[in-house]
Protein backbone atom coordinates (compact mmCIF):
# COMPACT_ATOMS: atom_id res chain seq x y z
CA UNK A 1 0.00 0.00 0.00
CA UNK A 2 1.38 3.44 -0.97
CA UNK A 3 2.55 5.54 1.98
CA UNK A 4 0.01 8.13 3.06
CA UNK A 5 -0.09 11.30 5.13
CA UNK A 6 -2.94 11.27 7.62
CA UNK A 7 -4.10 14.20 9.74
CA UNK A 8 -5.60 13.05 13.04
CA UNK A 9 -7.47 15.85 14.81
CA UNK A 10 -8.00 15.42 18.56
CA UNK A 11 -5.02 13.05 18.69
CA UNK A 12 -4.05 14.15 22.21
CA UNK A 13 -7.35 12.83 23.59
CA UNK A 14 -8.46 9.33 24.49
CA UNK A 15 -9.42 7.65 21.21
CA UNK A 16 -7.35 9.93 18.97
CA UNK A 17 -4.11 9.08 20.83
CA UNK A 18 -4.88 5.37 20.67
CA UNK A 19 -5.45 5.82 16.92
CA UNK A 20 -2.13 7.69 16.51
CA UNK A 21 -0.26 4.78 18.15
CA UNK A 22 -2.28 2.18 16.25
CA UNK A 23 -1.46 3.80 12.89
CA UNK A 24 2.25 4.49 13.62
CA UNK A 25 2.61 0.86 14.62
CA UNK A 26 0.65 -0.66 11.76
CA UNK A 27 1.94 1.60 8.96
CA UNK A 28 5.59 2.45 9.70
CA UNK A 29 5.90 4.42 6.44
CA UNK A 30 2.81 6.62 6.95
CA UNK A 31 3.16 10.20 8.15
CA UNK A 32 0.78 10.98 11.01
CA UNK A 33 0.05 14.62 11.83
CA UNK A 34 -1.80 15.24 15.07
CA UNK A 35 -3.81 18.48 15.20
CA UNK A 36 -4.98 19.31 18.71
CA UNK A 37 -5.42 22.58 20.60
CA UNK A 38 -4.99 20.83 24.00
CA UNK A 39 -8.21 21.62 25.80
CA UNK A 40 -8.61 20.23 29.33
CA UNK A 41 -9.16 16.82 27.64
CA UNK A 42 -5.95 16.94 25.59
CA UNK A 43 -2.75 15.63 27.11
CA UNK A 44 0.51 16.16 25.27
CA UNK A 45 2.27 13.76 27.65
CA UNK A 46 0.16 10.95 26.20
CA UNK A 47 1.98 11.49 22.89
CA UNK A 48 5.48 11.42 24.43
CA UNK A 49 6.43 8.14 22.71
CA UNK A 50 4.92 9.19 19.38
CA UNK A 51 7.04 12.36 19.40
CA UNK A 52 10.19 10.19 19.11
CA UNK A 53 8.94 8.85 15.79
CA UNK A 54 10.23 10.87 12.79
CA UNK A 55 6.96 10.13 10.93
CA UNK A 56 4.93 11.93 13.59
CA UNK A 57 4.25 15.65 13.91
CA UNK A 58 2.23 17.50 16.54
CA UNK A 59 0.56 20.79 15.56
CA UNK A 60 -1.13 22.78 18.31
CA UNK A 61 -4.05 24.21 16.34
CA UNK A 62 -7.74 24.76 17.04
CA UNK A 63 -9.90 23.12 14.35
CA UNK A 64 -12.02 26.30 14.24
CA UNK A 65 -8.96 28.36 13.20
CA UNK A 66 -9.38 28.19 9.43
CA UNK A 67 -6.20 30.07 8.37
CA UNK A 68 -4.02 27.89 10.61
CA UNK A 69 -5.70 24.67 9.43
CA UNK A 70 -5.36 25.77 5.81
CA UNK A 71 -1.66 26.64 6.19
CA UNK A 72 -0.97 23.24 7.77
CA UNK A 73 -2.90 21.31 5.14
CA UNK A 74 -1.21 23.28 2.33
CA UNK A 75 2.16 22.36 3.80
CA UNK A 76 1.45 18.69 4.60
CA UNK A 77 -0.93 17.85 1.73
CA UNK A 78 -2.71 15.08 3.66
CA UNK A 79 -4.29 12.15 1.83
CA UNK A 80 -6.84 11.68 4.62
CA UNK A 81 -8.19 13.81 7.48
CA UNK A 82 -9.71 11.89 10.40
CA UNK A 83 -11.68 14.16 12.71
CA UNK A 84 -11.71 13.03 16.35
CA UNK A 85 -11.47 16.57 17.79
CA UNK A 86 -14.55 17.34 19.85
CA UNK A 87 -15.94 18.29 23.19
CA UNK A 88 -16.91 14.79 24.27
CA UNK A 89 -18.37 14.82 27.79
CA UNK A 90 -22.17 14.77 28.08
CA UNK A 91 -22.20 16.23 31.63
CA UNK A 92 -20.15 19.26 30.50
CA UNK A 93 -22.55 19.80 27.59
CA UNK A 94 -25.39 20.15 30.11
CA UNK A 95 -23.58 22.80 32.17
CA UNK A 96 -21.98 24.62 29.19
CA UNK A 97 -23.36 23.80 25.74
CA UNK A 98 -21.84 26.68 23.70
CA UNK A 99 -18.36 25.23 23.19
CA UNK A 100 -19.97 21.99 21.97
CA UNK A 101 -21.62 23.80 19.08
CA UNK A 102 -18.45 25.75 18.34
CA UNK A 103 -16.04 22.81 18.29
CA UNK A 104 -18.24 19.94 17.19
CA UNK A 105 -20.31 21.71 14.54
CA UNK A 106 -18.28 24.72 13.40
CA UNK A 107 -14.93 22.95 13.79
CA UNK A 108 -16.12 20.11 11.55
CA UNK A 109 -17.38 22.58 8.97
CA UNK A 110 -14.05 24.47 8.96
CA UNK A 111 -12.12 21.23 8.40
CA UNK A 112 -14.41 20.18 5.54
CA UNK A 113 -14.23 23.61 3.93
CA UNK A 114 -10.43 23.57 3.94
CA UNK A 115 -10.42 20.01 2.57
CA UNK A 116 -12.75 21.14 -0.19
CA UNK A 117 -10.65 24.20 -1.07
CA UNK A 118 -7.49 22.11 -1.25
CA UNK A 119 -9.05 19.03 -2.89
CA UNK A 120 -8.00 16.73 -0.09
CA UNK A 121 -9.03 13.27 -1.25
CA UNK A 122 -10.66 11.96 1.91
CA UNK A 123 -12.34 13.10 5.14
CA UNK A 124 -13.57 10.82 7.93
CA UNK A 125 -15.88 12.05 10.68
CA UNK A 126 -15.69 10.16 13.99
CA UNK A 127 -19.24 10.28 15.31
CA UNK A 128 -21.14 8.48 18.04
CA UNK A 129 -24.09 6.15 18.65
CA UNK A 130 -25.54 8.94 20.83
CA UNK A 131 -26.83 10.71 17.70
CA UNK A 132 -29.58 8.05 17.56
CA UNK A 133 -30.96 8.94 21.02
CA UNK A 134 -31.74 6.02 23.30
CA UNK A 135 -33.58 2.70 23.38
CA UNK A 136 -35.92 1.39 26.07
CA UNK A 137 -34.62 -1.15 28.59
CA UNK A 138 -37.60 -3.47 28.02
CA UNK A 139 -36.95 -3.93 24.27
CA UNK A 140 -33.67 -5.87 24.09
CA UNK A 141 -34.59 -6.78 20.49
CA UNK A 142 -34.04 -3.16 19.32
CA UNK A 143 -30.68 -1.91 18.02
CA UNK A 144 -29.37 1.17 16.21
CA UNK A 145 -28.72 0.55 12.51
CA UNK A 146 -27.35 3.05 10.00
CA UNK A 147 -30.99 3.72 8.99
CA UNK A 148 -32.17 4.66 12.50
CA UNK A 149 -33.27 8.34 12.44
CA UNK A 150 -31.14 10.85 14.34
CA UNK A 151 -32.81 11.71 17.64
CA UNK A 152 -30.20 13.30 19.91
CA UNK A 153 -30.94 13.89 23.62
CA UNK A 154 -28.10 16.04 25.02
CA UNK A 155 -26.40 19.19 23.73
CA UNK A 156 -23.34 16.95 23.14
CA UNK A 157 -25.19 14.42 21.01
CA UNK A 158 -27.14 17.17 19.23
CA UNK A 159 -23.87 18.87 18.27
CA UNK A 160 -22.48 15.56 16.97
CA UNK A 161 -25.72 14.97 15.03
CA UNK A 162 -25.42 18.51 13.60
CA UNK A 163 -21.91 17.74 12.43
CA UNK A 164 -23.07 14.46 10.85
CA UNK A 165 -25.84 16.30 8.98
CA UNK A 166 -23.28 18.80 7.66
CA UNK A 167 -20.99 15.98 6.51
CA UNK A 168 -23.88 14.30 4.67
CA UNK A 169 -24.92 17.66 3.17
CA UNK A 170 -21.35 18.27 1.93
CA UNK A 171 -21.34 14.78 0.38
CA UNK A 172 -24.58 15.41 -1.48
CA UNK A 173 -24.08 19.05 -2.47
CA UNK A 174 -20.37 19.11 -3.24
CA UNK A 175 -19.61 15.42 -3.86
CA UNK A 176 -17.40 15.76 -0.82
CA UNK A 177 -15.44 12.52 -0.28
CA UNK A 178 -16.39 11.71 3.31
CA UNK A 179 -17.36 8.77 5.50
CA UNK A 180 -18.85 8.72 9.01
CA UNK A 181 -18.47 6.14 11.79
CA UNK A 182 -20.86 6.00 14.75
CA UNK A 183 -19.33 4.03 17.56
CA UNK A 184 -20.57 2.93 20.97
CA UNK A 185 -18.82 3.66 24.30
CA UNK A 186 -15.08 3.05 24.21
CA UNK A 187 -12.84 2.07 27.10
CA UNK A 188 -9.10 1.43 27.44
CA UNK A 189 -5.81 3.30 28.09
CA UNK A 190 -5.61 7.11 28.18
CA UNK A 191 -9.33 7.56 28.94
CA UNK A 192 -9.80 10.89 30.72
CA UNK A 193 -10.81 10.30 34.35
CA UNK A 194 -14.08 12.24 34.17
CA UNK A 195 -15.70 9.32 32.29
CA UNK A 196 -17.36 6.38 34.05
CA UNK A 197 -14.74 3.61 33.83
CA UNK A 198 -11.52 5.56 34.58
CA UNK A 199 -13.29 7.67 37.24
CA UNK A 200 -14.50 4.57 39.06
CA UNK A 201 -11.10 2.84 38.84
CA UNK A 202 -9.25 5.88 40.23
CA UNK A 203 -11.82 6.61 42.95
CA UNK A 204 -11.83 2.95 44.01
CA UNK A 205 -8.02 2.94 44.19
CA UNK A 206 -8.33 5.93 46.57
CA UNK A 207 -11.23 4.34 48.54
CA UNK A 208 -13.34 7.35 47.49
CA UNK A 209 -17.13 7.20 46.86
CA UNK A 210 -18.24 5.79 43.49
CA UNK A 211 -21.04 8.09 42.26
CA UNK A 212 -23.61 6.13 40.24
CA UNK A 213 -26.25 8.28 38.52
CA UNK A 214 -29.94 7.48 39.11
CA UNK A 215 -30.70 3.78 39.57
CA UNK A 216 -27.50 2.64 37.83
CA UNK A 217 -29.51 0.58 35.33
CA UNK A 218 -28.62 2.66 32.27
CA UNK A 219 -27.02 0.45 29.65
CA UNK A 220 -24.02 1.23 27.48
CA UNK A 221 -22.50 -0.93 24.71
CA UNK A 222 -18.76 -1.07 25.54
CA UNK A 223 -16.01 -1.50 22.95
CA UNK A 224 -12.28 -1.78 23.58
CA UNK A 225 -10.66 1.30 22.01
CA UNK A 226 -8.30 -0.69 19.76
CA UNK A 227 -11.30 -2.35 18.09
CA UNK A 228 -12.65 1.12 17.28
CA UNK A 229 -9.26 2.15 15.83
CA UNK A 230 -9.25 -0.96 13.61
CA UNK A 231 -12.74 -0.12 12.35
CA UNK A 232 -11.67 3.42 11.38
CA UNK A 233 -8.54 2.04 9.70
CA UNK A 234 -10.74 -0.25 7.57
CA UNK A 235 -13.19 2.55 6.74
CA UNK A 236 -10.56 5.07 5.64
CA UNK A 237 -8.86 2.50 3.41
CA UNK A 238 -11.77 0.44 2.07
CA UNK A 239 -15.00 2.25 3.05
CA UNK A 240 -17.47 3.70 0.55
CA UNK A 241 -17.67 7.47 0.12
CA UNK A 242 -20.89 8.91 1.57
CA UNK A 243 -21.44 5.88 3.79
CA UNK A 244 -22.20 5.75 7.52
CA UNK A 245 -20.77 2.79 9.47
CA UNK A 246 -22.07 1.80 12.90
CA UNK A 247 -19.38 0.31 15.17
CA UNK A 248 -20.16 -1.71 18.30
CA UNK A 249 -19.49 -5.11 19.76
CA UNK A 250 -22.77 -6.28 21.39
CA UNK A 251 -21.27 -5.72 24.83
CA UNK A 252 -24.21 -4.22 26.70
CA UNK A 253 -23.67 -3.63 30.41
CA UNK A 254 -25.62 -1.74 33.07
CA UNK A 255 -23.52 0.95 34.77
CA UNK A 256 -24.01 -0.57 38.22
CA UNK A 257 -22.65 -3.93 37.01
CA UNK A 258 -19.53 -2.27 35.63
CA UNK A 259 -18.93 -0.44 38.91
CA UNK A 260 -19.38 -3.67 40.89
CA UNK A 261 -16.99 -5.47 38.55
CA UNK A 262 -14.35 -2.75 39.08
CA UNK A 263 -14.78 -3.10 42.88
CA UNK A 264 -14.33 -6.87 42.60
CA UNK A 265 -11.23 -6.66 40.38
CA UNK A 266 -9.59 -4.15 42.73
CA UNK A 267 -10.63 -5.99 45.91
CA UNK A 268 -12.70 -2.99 47.09
CA UNK A 269 -15.99 -3.00 48.99
CA UNK A 270 -19.23 -2.24 47.14
CA UNK A 271 -20.03 -0.01 50.12
CA UNK A 272 -18.08 2.68 48.22
CA UNK A 273 -20.98 2.89 45.73
CA UNK A 274 -23.20 5.96 46.20
CA UNK A 275 -26.36 6.50 44.17
CA UNK A 276 -26.46 10.20 43.27
CA UNK A 277 -28.82 12.53 41.39
CA UNK A 278 -29.47 11.40 37.83
CA UNK A 279 -27.98 13.11 34.76
CA UNK A 280 -30.56 15.43 33.12
CA UNK A 281 -32.15 13.75 30.07
CA UNK A 282 -30.08 10.60 30.82
CA UNK A 283 -30.21 8.17 27.87
CA UNK A 284 -31.41 4.78 29.04
CA UNK A 285 -29.80 2.31 26.66
CA UNK A 286 -27.49 2.36 23.65
CA UNK A 287 -27.02 -0.71 21.48
CA UNK A 288 -25.37 -0.86 18.06
CA UNK A 289 -26.14 -3.34 15.31
CA UNK A 290 -22.72 -3.75 13.62
CA UNK A 291 -23.94 -6.08 10.83
CA UNK A 292 -23.20 -3.60 8.04
CA UNK A 293 -19.53 -2.98 8.86
CA UNK A 294 -19.07 -6.71 9.38
CA UNK A 295 -20.62 -7.61 6.02
CA UNK A 296 -18.96 -4.77 4.05
CA UNK A 297 -15.51 -4.59 5.62
CA UNK A 298 -15.16 -7.82 7.62
CA UNK A 299 -14.86 -5.91 10.92
CA UNK A 300 -15.48 -7.78 14.16
CA UNK A 301 -14.42 -6.80 17.67
CA UNK A 302 -11.42 -8.79 18.89
CA UNK A 303 -11.31 -7.95 22.61
CA UNK A 304 -13.93 -9.51 24.85
CA UNK A 305 -15.22 -7.23 27.61
CA UNK A 306 -14.01 -9.52 30.41
CA UNK A 307 -10.44 -9.35 29.02
CA UNK A 308 -10.56 -5.68 28.01
CA UNK A 309 -11.74 -4.46 31.40
CA UNK A 310 -8.99 -6.43 33.19
CA UNK A 311 -6.37 -5.00 30.78
CA UNK A 312 -7.77 -1.51 31.35
CA UNK A 313 -7.78 -1.77 35.15
CA UNK A 314 -4.19 -3.07 35.02
CA UNK A 315 -3.20 -0.17 32.76
CA UNK A 316 -4.51 2.37 35.31
CA UNK A 317 -2.76 0.55 38.16
CA UNK A 318 0.53 0.43 36.20
CA UNK A 319 0.30 4.00 34.86
CA UNK A 320 -0.47 5.95 37.97
CA UNK A 321 1.91 8.76 36.91
CA UNK A 322 -0.27 9.41 33.84
CA UNK A 323 -3.46 10.03 35.81
CA UNK A 324 -1.80 11.61 38.86
CA UNK A 325 -0.52 14.28 36.46
CA UNK A 326 -4.12 14.92 35.45
CA UNK A 327 -5.39 15.07 39.03
CA UNK A 328 -2.62 17.55 39.93
CA UNK A 329 -3.06 19.62 36.74
CA UNK A 330 0.59 19.04 35.70
CA UNK A 331 -0.53 17.46 32.44
CA UNK A 332 -1.33 20.94 31.13
CA UNK A 333 2.31 21.95 31.40
CA UNK A 334 3.68 21.60 27.92
CA UNK A 335 6.76 19.62 26.96
CA UNK A 336 9.44 20.48 24.37
P1 LIG B 1 -11.56 13.34 24.33
O1 LIG B 1 -12.38 14.36 25.01
O2 LIG B 1 -10.78 12.37 25.16
O3 LIG B 1 -10.53 14.04 23.35
C1 LIG B 1 -10.88 15.12 22.53
C2 LIG B 1 -9.60 15.75 21.98
O4 LIG B 1 -9.97 16.79 21.09
C3 LIG B 1 -8.71 16.38 23.06
O5 LIG B 1 -7.37 16.04 22.85
C4 LIG B 1 -8.93 17.88 22.88
O6 LIG B 1 -7.80 18.67 23.24
C5 LIG B 1 -9.19 17.94 21.38
N1 LIG B 1 -9.95 19.12 21.00
C6 LIG B 1 -11.13 19.58 21.56
N2 LIG B 1 -11.52 20.71 20.97
C7 LIG B 1 -10.62 20.97 19.99
C8 LIG B 1 -10.49 22.00 19.01
N3 LIG B 1 -11.37 23.00 18.93
N4 LIG B 1 -9.42 21.96 18.17
C9 LIG B 1 -8.50 20.97 18.25
N5 LIG B 1 -8.57 19.98 19.16
C10 LIG B 1 -9.61 19.98 20.01
O7 LIG B 1 -12.55 12.58 23.34
P2 LIG B 1 -12.62 11.03 22.95
O8 LIG B 1 -13.40 10.31 23.98
O9 LIG B 1 -11.27 10.56 22.57
O10 LIG B 1 -13.55 11.13 21.66
C11 LIG B 1 -12.94 11.39 20.38
C12 LIG B 1 -14.04 11.44 19.33
O11 LIG B 1 -14.75 10.21 19.30
C13 LIG B 1 -15.09 12.52 19.60
O12 LIG B 1 -15.44 13.09 18.37
C14 LIG B 1 -16.26 11.75 20.20
O13 LIG B 1 -17.47 12.38 19.89
C15 LIG B 1 -16.14 10.42 19.49
N6 LIG B 1 -16.63 9.24 20.22
C16 LIG B 1 -16.21 8.99 21.50
C17 LIG B 1 -16.63 7.81 22.13
C18 LIG B 1 -16.16 7.48 23.52
O14 LIG B 1 -16.66 6.50 24.10
N7 LIG B 1 -15.24 8.20 24.12
C19 LIG B 1 -17.47 6.93 21.47
C20 LIG B 1 -17.90 7.24 20.16
C21 LIG B 1 -17.45 8.39 19.54
O1 LIG C 1 -21.86 6.24 23.39
C1 LIG C 1 -20.71 6.94 23.00
C2 LIG C 1 -20.45 8.06 23.96
O2 LIG C 1 -19.96 7.48 25.16
C3 LIG C 1 -19.49 9.09 23.42
O3 LIG C 1 -20.06 9.71 22.30
C4 LIG C 1 -19.13 10.13 24.49
O4 LIG C 1 -18.15 11.02 24.01
C5 LIG C 1 -18.60 9.40 25.70
O5 LIG C 1 -18.29 10.31 26.74
C6 LIG C 1 -19.60 8.37 26.19
O6 LIG C 1 -20.79 9.02 26.71
P1 LIG C 1 -21.52 8.49 28.05
O7 LIG C 1 -22.32 9.60 28.58
O8 LIG C 1 -22.17 7.19 27.80
O9 LIG C 1 -20.20 8.20 28.94
P2 LIG C 1 -19.87 8.51 30.49
O10 LIG C 1 -18.61 7.77 30.80
O11 LIG C 1 -19.94 9.95 30.81
O12 LIG C 1 -21.07 7.77 31.23
C7 LIG C 1 -21.33 6.39 31.05
C8 LIG C 1 -22.56 6.06 31.87
O13 LIG C 1 -22.22 6.13 33.26
C9 LIG C 1 -23.72 7.00 31.67
O14 LIG C 1 -24.94 6.27 31.76
C10 LIG C 1 -23.62 7.97 32.86
C11 LIG C 1 -23.03 7.08 33.94
N1 LIG C 1 -22.17 7.76 34.94
C12 LIG C 1 -21.15 8.54 34.46
C13 LIG C 1 -20.30 9.18 35.35
C14 LIG C 1 -19.19 10.05 34.85
C15 LIG C 1 -22.36 7.55 36.29
O15 LIG C 1 -23.28 6.82 36.69
N2 LIG C 1 -21.52 8.19 37.17
C16 LIG C 1 -20.51 9.00 36.76
O16 LIG C 1 -19.78 9.57 37.62
PDB file of C-alpha atoms in Angstrom, residues 179-314:
ATOM      1  CA  UNK A 179     -17.357   8.772   5.499  1.00  0.00           C
ATOM      2  CA  UNK A 180     -18.846   8.718   9.009  1.00  0.00           C
ATOM      3  CA  UNK A 181     -18.467   6.139  11.792  1.00  0.00           C
ATOM      4  CA  UNK A 182     -20.857   5.998  14.748  1.00  0.00           C
ATOM      5  CA  UNK A 183     -19.328   4.033  17.561  1.00  0.00           C
ATOM      6  CA  UNK A 184     -20.573   2.935  20.967  1.00  0.00           C
ATOM      7  CA  UNK A 185     -18.823   3.662  24.304  1.00  0.00           C
ATOM      8  CA  UNK A 186     -15.076   3.050  24.205  1.00  0.00           C
ATOM      9  CA  UNK A 187     -12.842   2.069  27.105  1.00  0.00           C
ATOM     10  CA  UNK A 188      -9.098   1.431  27.443  1.00  0.00           C
ATOM     11  CA  UNK A 189      -5.810   3.296  28.091  1.00  0.00           C
ATOM     12  CA  UNK A 190      -5.609   7.113  28.184  1.00  0.00           C
ATOM     13  CA  UNK A 191      -9.334   7.555  28.938  1.00  0.00           C
ATOM     14  CA  UNK A 192      -9.795  10.894  30.721  1.00  0.00           C
ATOM     15  CA  UNK A 193     -10.814  10.303  34.347  1.00  0.00           C
ATOM     16  CA  UNK A 194     -14.079  12.240  34.171  1.00  0.00           C
ATOM     17  CA  UNK A 195     -15.701   9.325  32.285  1.00  0.00           C
ATOM     18  CA  UNK A 196     -17.358   6.379  34.050  1.00  0.00           C
ATOM     19  CA  UNK A 197     -14.736   3.615  33.826  1.00  0.00           C
ATOM     20  CA  UNK A 198     -11.516   5.561  34.584  1.00  0.00           C
ATOM     21  CA  UNK A 199     -13.290   7.670  37.239  1.00  0.00           C
ATOM     22  CA  UNK A 200     -14.503   4.572  39.057  1.00  0.00           C
ATOM     23  CA  UNK A 201     -11.098   2.838  38.843  1.00  0.00           C
ATOM     24  CA  UNK A 202      -9.251   5.875  40.229  1.00  0.00           C
ATOM     25  CA  UNK A 203     -11.824   6.608  42.947  1.00  0.00           C
ATOM     26  CA  UNK A 204     -11.834   2.946  44.014  1.00  0.00           C
ATOM     27  CA  UNK A 205      -8.016   2.939  44.185  1.00  0.00           C
ATOM     28  CA  UNK A 206      -8.325   5.929  46.574  1.00  0.00           C
ATOM     29  CA  UNK A 207     -11.234   4.343  48.535  1.00  0.00           C
ATOM     30  CA  UNK A 208     -13.342   7.350  47.489  1.00  0.00           C
ATOM     31  CA  UNK A 209     -17.131   7.199  46.861  1.00  0.00           C
ATOM     32  CA  UNK A 210     -18.239   5.790  43.493  1.00  0.00           C
ATOM     33  CA  UNK A 211     -21.044   8.092  42.262  1.00  0.00           C
ATOM     34  CA  UNK A 212     -23.607   6.131  40.239  1.00  0.00           C
ATOM     35  CA  UNK A 213     -26.250   8.283  38.518  1.00  0.00           C
ATOM     36  CA  UNK A 214     -29.941   7.478  39.111  1.00  0.00           C
ATOM     37  CA  UNK A 215     -30.704   3.783  39.571  1.00  0.00           C
ATOM     38  CA  UNK A 216     -27.500   2.636  37.830  1.00  0.00           C
ATOM     39  CA  UNK A 217     -29.506   0.576  35.334  1.00  0.00           C
ATOM     40  CA  UNK A 218     -28.619   2.656  32.272  1.00  0.00           C
ATOM     41  CA  UNK A 219     -27.022   0.448  29.654  1.00  0.00           C
ATOM     42  CA  UNK A 220     -24.018   1.231  27.476  1.00  0.00           C
ATOM     43  CA  UNK A 221     -22.501  -0.932  24.715  1.00  0.00           C
ATOM     44  CA  UNK A 222     -18.757  -1.067  25.541  1.00  0.00           C
ATOM     45  CA  UNK A 223     -16.012  -1.503  22.952  1.00  0.00           C
ATOM     46  CA  UNK A 224     -12.276  -1.783  23.581  1.00  0.00           C
ATOM     47  CA  UNK A 225     -10.659   1.297  22.011  1.00  0.00           C
ATOM     48  CA  UNK A 226      -8.296  -0.687  19.764  1.00  0.00           C
ATOM     49  CA  UNK A 227     -11.297  -2.349  18.092  1.00  0.00           C
ATOM     50  CA  UNK A 228     -12.651   1.125  17.279  1.00  0.00           C
ATOM     51  CA  UNK A 229      -9.258   2.146  15.832  1.00  0.00           C
ATOM     52  CA  UNK A 230      -9.249  -0.962  13.615  1.00  0.00           C
ATOM     53  CA  UNK A 231     -12.740  -0.118  12.352  1.00  0.00           C
ATOM     54  CA  UNK A 232     -11.665   3.418  11.380  1.00  0.00           C
ATOM     55  CA  UNK A 233      -8.540   2.045   9.700  1.00  0.00           C
ATOM     56  CA  UNK A 234     -10.742  -0.246   7.568  1.00  0.00           C
ATOM     57  CA  UNK A 235     -13.188   2.549   6.735  1.00  0.00           C
ATOM     58  CA  UNK A 236     -10.561   5.075   5.643  1.00  0.00           C
ATOM     59  CA  UNK A 237      -8.856   2.499   3.411  1.00  0.00           C
ATOM     60  CA  UNK A 238     -11.773   0.442   2.072  1.00  0.00           C
ATOM     61  CA  UNK A 239     -14.996   2.254   3.051  1.00  0.00           C
ATOM     62  CA  UNK A 240     -17.474   3.701   0.551  1.00  0.00           C
ATOM     63  CA  UNK A 241     -17.665   7.467   0.125  1.00  0.00           C
ATOM     64  CA  UNK A 242     -20.890   8.912   1.572  1.00  0.00           C
ATOM     65  CA  UNK A 243     -21.443   5.879   3.793  1.00  0.00           C
ATOM     66  CA  UNK A 244     -22.204   5.750   7.525  1.00  0.00           C
ATOM     67  CA  UNK A 245     -20.771   2.795   9.466  1.00  0.00           C
ATOM     68  CA  UNK A 246     -22.066   1.800  12.905  1.00  0.00           C
ATOM     69  CA  UNK A 247     -19.384   0.306  15.168  1.00  0.00           C
ATOM     70  CA  UNK A 248     -20.158  -1.714  18.298  1.00  0.00           C
ATOM     71  CA  UNK A 249     -19.493  -5.114  19.765  1.00  0.00           C
ATOM     72  CA  UNK A 250     -22.767  -6.283  21.386  1.00  0.00           C
ATOM     73  CA  UNK A 251     -21.274  -5.717  24.830  1.00  0.00           C
ATOM     74  CA  UNK A 252     -24.209  -4.221  26.702  1.00  0.00           C
ATOM     75  CA  UNK A 253     -23.665  -3.635  30.407  1.00  0.00           C
ATOM     76  CA  UNK A 254     -25.619  -1.740  33.068  1.00  0.00           C
ATOM     77  CA  UNK A 255     -23.525   0.952  34.775  1.00  0.00           C
ATOM     78  CA  UNK A 256     -24.005  -0.566  38.219  1.00  0.00           C
ATOM     79  CA  UNK A 257     -22.654  -3.928  37.005  1.00  0.00           C
ATOM     80  CA  UNK A 258     -19.529  -2.269  35.633  1.00  0.00           C
ATOM     81  CA  UNK A 259     -18.932  -0.441  38.907  1.00  0.00           C
ATOM     82  CA  UNK A 260     -19.385  -3.667  40.892  1.00  0.00           C
ATOM     83  CA  UNK A 261     -16.990  -5.469  38.553  1.00  0.00           C
ATOM     84  CA  UNK A 262     -14.350  -2.754  39.079  1.00  0.00           C
ATOM     85  CA  UNK A 263     -14.776  -3.100  42.882  1.00  0.00           C
ATOM     86  CA  UNK A 264     -14.329  -6.867  42.596  1.00  0.00           C
ATOM     87  CA  UNK A 265     -11.229  -6.657  40.376  1.00  0.00           C
ATOM     88  CA  UNK A 266      -9.587  -4.145  42.734  1.00  0.00           C
ATOM     89  CA  UNK A 267     -10.633  -5.994  45.914  1.00  0.00           C
ATOM     90  CA  UNK A 268     -12.699  -2.990  47.091  1.00  0.00           C
ATOM     91  CA  UNK A 269     -15.994  -2.996  48.986  1.00  0.00           C
ATOM     92  CA  UNK A 270     -19.227  -2.244  47.135  1.00  0.00           C
ATOM     93  CA  UNK A 271     -20.031  -0.015  50.121  1.00  0.00           C
ATOM     94  CA  UNK A 272     -18.084   2.679  48.223  1.00  0.00           C
ATOM     95  CA  UNK A 273     -20.984   2.891  45.731  1.00  0.00           C
ATOM     96  CA  UNK A 274     -23.197   5.955  46.202  1.00  0.00           C
ATOM     97  CA  UNK A 275     -26.356   6.497  44.170  1.00  0.00           C
ATOM     98  CA  UNK A 276     -26.460  10.199  43.270  1.00  0.00           C
ATOM     99  CA  UNK A 277     -28.821  12.534  41.389  1.00  0.00           C
ATOM    100  CA  UNK A 278     -29.471  11.398  37.831  1.00  0.00           C
ATOM    101  CA  UNK A 279     -27.977  13.106  34.763  1.00  0.00           C
ATOM    102  CA  UNK A 280     -30.557  15.427  33.124  1.00  0.00           C
ATOM    103  CA  UNK A 281     -32.145  13.750  30.074  1.00  0.00           C
ATOM    104  CA  UNK A 282     -30.081  10.605  30.819  1.00  0.00           C
ATOM    105  CA  UNK A 283     -30.208   8.173  27.867  1.00  0.00           C
ATOM    106  CA  UNK A 284     -31.409   4.776  29.037  1.00  0.00           C
ATOM    107  CA  UNK A 285     -29.803   2.307  26.658  1.00  0.00           C
ATOM    108  CA  UNK A 286     -27.487   2.362  23.652  1.00  0.00           C
ATOM    109  CA  UNK A 287     -27.020  -0.714  21.482  1.00  0.00           C
ATOM    110  CA  UNK A 288     -25.368  -0.864  18.061  1.00  0.00           C
ATOM    111  CA  UNK A 289     -26.139  -3.339  15.306  1.00  0.00           C
ATOM    112  CA  UNK A 290     -22.715  -3.748  13.620  1.00  0.00           C
ATOM    113  CA  UNK A 291     -23.940  -6.080  10.829  1.00  0.00           C
ATOM    114  CA  UNK A 292     -23.203  -3.604   8.035  1.00  0.00           C
ATOM    115  CA  UNK A 293     -19.527  -2.975   8.857  1.00  0.00           C
ATOM    116  CA  UNK A 294     -19.069  -6.707   9.380  1.00  0.00           C
ATOM    117  CA  UNK A 295     -20.622  -7.607   6.018  1.00  0.00           C
ATOM    118  CA  UNK A 296     -18.959  -4.769   4.054  1.00  0.00           C
ATOM    119  CA  UNK A 297     -15.513  -4.589   5.617  1.00  0.00           C
ATOM    120  CA  UNK A 298     -15.164  -7.815   7.624  1.00  0.00           C
ATOM    121  CA  UNK A 299     -14.860  -5.913  10.918  1.00  0.00           C
ATOM    122  CA  UNK A 300     -15.484  -7.781  14.157  1.00  0.00           C
ATOM    123  CA  UNK A 301     -14.423  -6.803  17.665  1.00  0.00           C
ATOM    124  CA  UNK A 302     -11.415  -8.790  18.890  1.00  0.00           C
ATOM    125  CA  UNK A 303     -11.308  -7.954  22.611  1.00  0.00           C
ATOM    126  CA  UNK A 304     -13.932  -9.511  24.853  1.00  0.00           C
ATOM    127  CA  UNK A 305     -15.217  -7.230  27.607  1.00  0.00           C
ATOM    128  CA  UNK A 306     -14.007  -9.519  30.408  1.00  0.00           C
ATOM    129  CA  UNK A 307     -10.437  -9.353  29.019  1.00  0.00           C
ATOM    130  CA  UNK A 308     -10.558  -5.682  28.014  1.00  0.00           C
ATOM    131  CA  UNK A 309     -11.736  -4.461  31.403  1.00  0.00           C
ATOM    132  CA  UNK A 310      -8.985  -6.429  33.187  1.00  0.00           C
ATOM    133  CA  UNK A 311      -6.367  -4.996  30.785  1.00  0.00           C
ATOM    134  CA  UNK A 312      -7.773  -1.506  31.347  1.00  0.00           C
ATOM    135  CA  UNK A 313      -7.779  -1.767  35.149  1.00  0.00           C
ATOM    136  CA  UNK A 314      -4.187  -3.071  35.025  1.00  0.00           C
TER     137      UNK A 314
END
